[in-house]
RNA sequence: GCCGGAGUGGCGGAAUUGGCAGACGCGCUGGACUCAAAAUCCAGUGACCUUAUCAGUCGUGCGGGUUCGAUUCCCGCCUCCGGUACCA
């Protein structure tokens, strides 16, 4: 493919268009509303933050926010937290010379819009557009430096055309298939429900019973990528916890599969076990109730009990099953042969064995597995110890070795193999790993089993019985064949249905679109029906970061040259709630696209950061019950119940409508301005920590911005008279250079709260000074600008600069100027600080030590003692150890 | 239960490699300005002891340990938050 890439001149090379908002302001006081409108207008109109494709002259930086679902409620204070952090990084890096890609879009397909539509009769497309407009307006009011020309919307046919195209790529690679899968079917509502809409086996709305109903579903073979998703995730610069969660989700375990011959029948039961070394301890087997062999293995006498159990299991959701604390099960009446010792062991069914993992059947070793132990105890099945517990380990775990050997206690730890031998092989006395390979070799030689690997990860259920999603590019032809829609026929438009309510049958809403449903193959003229399932919300968010590299391309999903230039995403910031699903699905698609040669990197997101939750302030009474904020009176720093007068305790919780502790960012911006809002969000604490919102805290940064303003703007609106070109005194110069270093280092580390502290220290000092060097003021404004860009642009302009400061080179600091002439050294006696001495910066250890010993206070503490040791930390302290 | 993260003043938080705990901000107290208030500015603000100063003792969830020295490292616990759920 030929590159569509071209080099554009930076925006400043073009003449500036006219403007309706005055581009010079002269007010003497800090008026956030006025200057924020002015600069937001300026940036939008001049496209200040346009990312330049394939610019070879600058290093690129792709900084991505998790794009929001544009809900009807608008943004809450949690959204702008991560967005502010990335905006600071972007603005900082532009000044450091990077070509920054920073974009925003809308993950706009999904359930809430459809539900809202059904309640109000408004079409989801209408609600979605309205919500998007609101979100865009809100995000622009924060002054985020997005390249708005790259805005994308997953519900736009120009976008989902390519979502469908990627599906065709997966399909052609054999990674998409249909399978019978149980869905949550609610007969009363006549619809299929998503897992999150089902609570305790009942529908979230209406509380109607929900049953598990098998249905043909599209599945994606993510399991084929399990190993690579695991291995290639290791090296990523992601939070360790997130990588760990993905590892657990993928859930690789190594072990063996073993065949057990059914007694008196031709069938074999295949099981997966991670502990083939415990085969001699297997005293029964368990099949999942849904296992295909259950019918064949059930003896006439057990028929009724087995059927009843199967029925009960069917009506339970996975959740119900796992919440059951007591083990349940039914004997099938059949026996199988333990391959290592030829013993006949009973075959049971129980819902503690899951049909979807391994082979849906297990060998049970009750002596050394807690679940099997509980089951065996309940049903009086023999328990045979084949590991003698390590004495020390057993003592530590408070488990009696004798009890284990007697089969009255369970031991899952290490120990010595016993009673594990047949005529051909013995595991007795072997360590676990050797026993494992020994038995696997024996099983393989006898054709009874082999070493193998299993994953917890399942294939991805990819279809939804919903209206508001991407239609599948698939048609079912009259001759029974399935056709994947050709690229030329894409997009398959979502029909504009007026009625998209559930059909009352298992057919999805799209089956109501009669005209749309009829499909004729443009090549062969063959007729058929379109697929009526839609894709899940994950689909659009699986690749949006790629589209941002080339959002308007109608010839391809993206231009390879642009993809190669911008990818991978250098920094991705978003909530930890997406740690597994979104991030794993996106990695999966990316690897498929990589294998197909459409993208240039095997991993999409180089560095990942999760912002912490912003909590609301809540109150609870003496019994610990929460009290909604509108029922709380505040007096003298204490909190009381409006009705009962009881004193309440303040504590942080997740913001919720019911507690009335949700903070609306629009109100904060309206009252204090976007700059104060942004700074407070960053000042609350470390980005990744959960932290409580306290509106009083906004006052602090708001006051700081006022002080910063007054440091530079005089009472008449002109520059403060203290601002001059005279050189900086030594102390001020040191503070300036310290501040440049500290703020830059903190931005690199995304430690914004400490950068703000340093800027506050700077203003506290310089605000007092009668001489304020103009260059120092300009540098300060630049340091401030990533966090508070509006006030910074305004002050920059007033300091005499004609152009935006967005690309003004970041100030440099001089290591030499950070140094102090004299140092204050702490003198400790036996580790306790007892005095301070002032020494010249270059003083040698002996001189410092002598000065320390000479200090009067130190001498008091040394009285009657002998200094036996002196520890000197250069430039910091002297510790005199005395006896 | 398992996995991950965190416990520091009245509150949010800071502290480089183990080197003055509490930067910065909120709140509070006192003062200046004002007819008064708000705003602003100045000073103080971990606890205890002391009339106060100077000084001293204690202090980073709890109990131990290593070290001249521990918020930081090690061992054992407690509490809170997030994730996960019988994965053989």
mmCIF file with all atom_site columns, N, CA, C and O in Angstrom, chain A residues 563-585:
data_model
loop_
_atom_site.group_PDB
_atom_site.id
_atom_site.type_symbol
_atom_site.label_atom_id
_atom_site.label_alt_id
_atom_site.label_comp_id
_atom_site.label_asym_id
_atom_site.label_entity_id
_atom_site.label_seq_id
_atom_site.pdbx_PDB_ins_code
_atom_site.Cartn_x
_atom_site.Cartn_y
_atom_site.Cartn_z
_atom_site.occupancy
_atom_site.B_iso_or_equiv
_atom_site.pdbx_formal_charge
_atom_site.auth_seq_id
_atom_site.auth_comp_id
_atom_site.auth_asym_id
_atom_site.auth_atom_id
_atom_site.pdbx_PDB_model_num
ATOM 1  N N  . UNK A 1 563 ? 0.382   4.450  11.215 1.00 0.00 ? 563 UNK A N  1
ATOM 2  C CA . UNK A 1 563 ? 0.381   3.485  12.312 1.00 0.00 ? 563 UNK A CA 1
ATOM 3  C C  . UNK A 1 563 ? 1.800   3.268  12.808 1.00 0.00 ? 563 UNK A C  1
ATOM 4  O O  . UNK A 1 563 ? 2.080   3.293  14.001 1.00 0.00 ? 563 UNK A O  1
ATOM 5  N N  . UNK A 1 564 ? 2.711   3.089  11.875 1.00 0.00 ? 564 UNK A N  1
ATOM 6  C CA . UNK A 1 564 ? 4.099   2.814  12.232 1.00 0.00 ? 564 UNK A CA 1
ATOM 7  C C  . UNK A 1 564 ? 4.721   4.015  12.954 1.00 0.00 ? 564 UNK A C  1
ATOM 8  O O  . UNK A 1 564 ? 5.521   3.855  13.857 1.00 0.00 ? 564 UNK A O  1
ATOM 9  N N  . UNK A 1 565 ? 4.297   5.223  12.542 1.00 0.00 ? 565 UNK A N  1
ATOM 10 C CA . UNK A 1 565 ? 4.844   6.425  13.176 1.00 0.00 ? 565 UNK A CA 1
ATOM 11 C C  . UNK A 1 565 ? 4.339   6.573  14.617 1.00 0.00 ? 565 UNK A C  1
ATOM 12 O O  . UNK A 1 565 ? 5.116   6.814  15.527 1.00 0.00 ? 565 UNK A O  1
ATOM 13 N N  . UNK A 1 566 ? 3.041   6.419  14.811 1.00 0.00 ? 566 UNK A N  1
ATOM 14 C CA . UNK A 1 566 ? 2.472   6.751  16.121 1.00 0.00 ? 566 UNK A CA 1
ATOM 15 C C  . UNK A 1 566 ? 2.504   5.599  17.127 1.00 0.00 ? 566 UNK A C  1
ATOM 16 O O  . UNK A 1 566 ? 2.590   5.806  18.332 1.00 0.00 ? 566 UNK A O  1
ATOM 17 N N  . UNK A 1 567 ? 2.361   4.374  16.659 1.00 0.00 ? 567 UNK A N  1
ATOM 18 C CA . UNK A 1 567 ? 2.257   3.259  17.589 1.00 0.00 ? 567 UNK A CA 1
ATOM 19 C C  . UNK A 1 567 ? 3.630   2.830  18.088 1.00 0.00 ? 567 UNK A C  1
ATOM 20 O O  . UNK A 1 567 ? 4.618   3.004  17.394 1.00 0.00 ? 567 UNK A O  1
ATOM 21 N N  . UNK A 1 568 ? 3.735   2.229  19.264 1.00 0.00 ? 568 UNK A N  1
ATOM 22 C CA . UNK A 1 568 ? 2.636   1.931  20.176 1.00 0.00 ? 568 UNK A CA 1
ATOM 23 C C  . UNK A 1 568 ? 2.223   3.157  20.994 1.00 0.00 ? 568 UNK A C  1
ATOM 24 O O  . UNK A 1 568 ? 2.906   4.180  20.968 1.00 0.00 ? 568 UNK A O  1
ATOM 25 N N  . UNK A 1 569 ? 1.136   3.007  21.726 1.00 0.00 ? 569 UNK A N  1
ATOM 26 C CA . UNK A 1 569 ? 0.730   4.024  22.678 1.00 0.00 ? 569 UNK A CA 1
ATOM 27 C C  . UNK A 1 569 ? 1.810   4.084  23.760 1.00 0.00 ? 569 UNK A C  1
ATOM 28 O O  . UNK A 1 569 ? 2.147   3.069  24.358 1.00 0.00 ? 569 UNK A O  1
ATOM 29 N N  . UNK A 1 570 ? 2.388   5.269  23.961 1.00 0.00 ? 570 UNK A N  1
ATOM 30 C CA . UNK A 1 570 ? 3.481   5.380  24.932 1.00 0.00 ? 570 UNK A CA 1
ATOM 31 C C  . UNK A 1 570 ? 2.972   5.396  26.365 1.00 0.00 ? 570 UNK A C  1
ATOM 32 O O  . UNK A 1 570 ? 3.629   4.899  27.261 1.00 0.00 ? 570 UNK A O  1
ATOM 33 N N  . UNK A 1 571 ? 1.807   6.017  26.543 1.00 0.00 ? 571 UNK A N  1
ATOM 34 C CA . UNK A 1 571 ? 1.245   6.092  27.901 1.00 0.00 ? 571 UNK A CA 1
ATOM 35 C C  . UNK A 1 571 ? -0.265  5.953  27.797 1.00 0.00 ? 571 UNK A C  1
ATOM 36 O O  . UNK A 1 571 ? -0.899  6.698  27.044 1.00 0.00 ? 571 UNK A O  1
ATOM 37 N N  . UNK A 1 572 ? -0.807  5.007  28.541 1.00 0.00 ? 572 UNK A N  1
ATOM 38 C CA . UNK A 1 572 ? -2.255  4.770  28.524 1.00 0.00 ? 572 UNK A CA 1
ATOM 39 C C  . UNK A 1 572 ? -2.733  4.907  29.964 1.00 0.00 ? 572 UNK A C  1
ATOM 40 O O  . UNK A 1 572 ? -2.222  4.239  30.861 1.00 0.00 ? 572 UNK A O  1
ATOM 41 N N  . UNK A 1 573 ? -3.697  5.811  30.184 1.00 0.00 ? 573 UNK A N  1
ATOM 42 C CA . UNK A 1 573 ? -4.179  6.046  31.548 1.00 0.00 ? 573 UNK A CA 1
ATOM 43 C C  . UNK A 1 573 ? -5.673  5.768  31.616 1.00 0.00 ? 573 UNK A C  1
ATOM 44 O O  . UNK A 1 573 ? -6.434  6.238  30.773 1.00 0.00 ? 573 UNK A O  1
ATOM 45 N N  . UNK A 1 574 ? -6.061  4.990  32.597 1.00 0.00 ? 574 UNK A N  1
ATOM 46 C CA . UNK A 1 574 ? -7.480  4.683  32.765 1.00 0.00 ? 574 UNK A CA 1
ATOM 47 C C  . UNK A 1 574 ? -7.709  3.873  34.020 1.00 0.00 ? 574 UNK A C  1
ATOM 48 O O  . UNK A 1 574 ? -6.768  3.497  34.712 1.00 0.00 ? 574 UNK A O  1
ATOM 49 N N  . UNK A 1 575 ? -8.967  3.613  34.293 1.00 0.00 ? 575 UNK A N  1
ATOM 50 C CA . UNK A 1 575 ? -9.337  2.970  35.540 1.00 0.00 ? 575 UNK A CA 1
ATOM 51 C C  . UNK A 1 575 ? -8.916  1.515  35.634 1.00 0.00 ? 575 UNK A C  1
ATOM 52 O O  . UNK A 1 575 ? -8.824  0.809  34.637 1.00 0.00 ? 575 UNK A O  1
ATOM 53 N N  . UNK A 1 576 ? -8.666  1.093  36.872 1.00 0.00 ? 576 UNK A N  1
ATOM 54 C CA . UNK A 1 576 ? -8.237  -0.282 37.114 1.00 0.00 ? 576 UNK A CA 1
ATOM 55 C C  . UNK A 1 576 ? -9.367  -1.272 36.858 1.00 0.00 ? 576 UNK A C  1
ATOM 56 O O  . UNK A 1 576 ? -9.125  -2.473 36.757 1.00 0.00 ? 576 UNK A O  1
ATOM 57 N N  . UNK A 1 577 ? -10.607 -0.786 36.735 1.00 0.00 ? 577 UNK A N  1
ATOM 58 C CA . UNK A 1 577 ? -11.702 -1.709 36.478 1.00 0.00 ? 577 UNK A CA 1
ATOM 59 C C  . UNK A 1 577 ? -11.572 -2.369 35.104 1.00 0.00 ? 577 UNK A C  1
ATOM 60 O O  . UNK A 1 577 ? -12.213 -3.365 34.830 1.00 0.00 ? 577 UNK A O  1
ATOM 61 N N  . UNK A 1 578 ? -10.722 -1.795 34.244 1.00 0.00 ? 578 UNK A N  1
ATOM 62 C CA . UNK A 1 578 ? -10.524 -2.393 32.931 1.00 0.00 ? 578 UNK A CA 1
ATOM 63 C C  . UNK A 1 578 ? -9.273  -3.265 32.878 1.00 0.00 ? 578 UNK A C  1
ATOM 64 O O  . UNK A 1 578 ? -8.832  -3.652 31.802 1.00 0.00 ? 578 UNK A O  1
ATOM 65 N N  . UNK A 1 579 ? -8.721  -3.563 34.058 1.00 0.00 ? 579 UNK A N  1
ATOM 66 C CA . UNK A 1 579 ? -7.435  -4.260 34.128 1.00 0.00 ? 579 UNK A CA 1
ATOM 67 C C  . UNK A 1 579 ? -7.446  -5.563 33.338 1.00 0.00 ? 579 UNK A C  1
ATOM 68 O O  . UNK A 1 579 ? -6.446  -5.930 32.732 1.00 0.00 ? 579 UNK A O  1
ATOM 69 N N  . UNK A 1 580 ? -8.534  -6.255 33.349 1.00 0.00 ? 580 UNK A N  1
ATOM 70 C CA . UNK A 1 580 ? -8.540  -7.536 32.650 1.00 0.00 ? 580 UNK A CA 1
ATOM 71 C C  . UNK A 1 580 ? -9.247  -7.446 31.300 1.00 0.00 ? 580 UNK A C  1
ATOM 72 O O  . UNK A 1 580 ? -8.602  -7.523 30.257 1.00 0.00 ? 580 UNK A O  1
ATOM 73 N N  . UNK A 1 581 ? -10.545 -7.242 31.294 1.00 0.00 ? 581 UNK A N  1
ATOM 74 C CA . UNK A 1 581 ? -11.280 -7.459 30.049 1.00 0.00 ? 581 UNK A CA 1
ATOM 75 C C  . UNK A 1 581 ? -10.847 -6.553 28.902 1.00 0.00 ? 581 UNK A C  1
ATOM 76 O O  . UNK A 1 581 ? -10.300 -7.035 27.912 1.00 0.00 ? 581 UNK A O  1
ATOM 77 N N  . UNK A 1 582 ? -11.081 -5.255 29.030 1.00 0.00 ? 582 UNK A N  1
ATOM 78 C CA . UNK A 1 582 ? -10.752 -4.373 27.900 1.00 0.00 ? 582 UNK A CA 1
ATOM 79 C C  . UNK A 1 582 ? -9.290  -4.529 27.487 1.00 0.00 ? 582 UNK A C  1
ATOM 80 O O  . UNK A 1 582 ? -8.972  -4.633 26.301 1.00 0.00 ? 582 UNK A O  1
ATOM 81 N N  . UNK A 1 583 ? -8.415  -4.512 28.477 1.00 0.00 ? 583 UNK A N  1
ATOM 82 C CA . UNK A 1 583 ? -6.990  -4.528 28.150 1.00 0.00 ? 583 UNK A CA 1
ATOM 83 C C  . UNK A 1 583 ? -6.549  -5.862 27.561 1.00 0.00 ? 583 UNK A C  1
ATOM 84 O O  . UNK A 1 583 ? -5.616  -5.919 26.765 1.00 0.00 ? 583 UNK A O  1
ATOM 85 N N  . UNK A 1 584 ? -7.230  -6.935 27.937 1.00 0.00 ? 584 UNK A N  1
ATOM 86 C CA . UNK A 1 584 ? -6.864  -8.233 27.382 1.00 0.00 ? 584 UNK A CA 1
ATOM 87 C C  . UNK A 1 584 ? -7.456  -8.396 25.974 1.00 0.00 ? 584 UNK A C  1
ATOM 88 O O  . UNK A 1 584 ? -6.779  -8.865 25.060 1.00 0.00 ? 584 UNK A O  1
ATOM 89 N N  . UNK A 1 585 ? -8.690  -7.959 25.819 1.00 0.00 ? 585 UNK A N  1
ATOM 90 C CA . UNK A 1 585 ? -9.326  -8.053 24.501 1.00 0.00 ? 585 UNK A CA 1
ATOM 91 C C  . UNK A 1 585 ? -8.581  -7.218 23.467 1.00 0.00 ? 585 UNK A C  1
ATOM 92 O O  . UNK A 1 585 ? -8.352  -7.652 22.336 1.00 0.00 ? 585 UNK A O  1
#
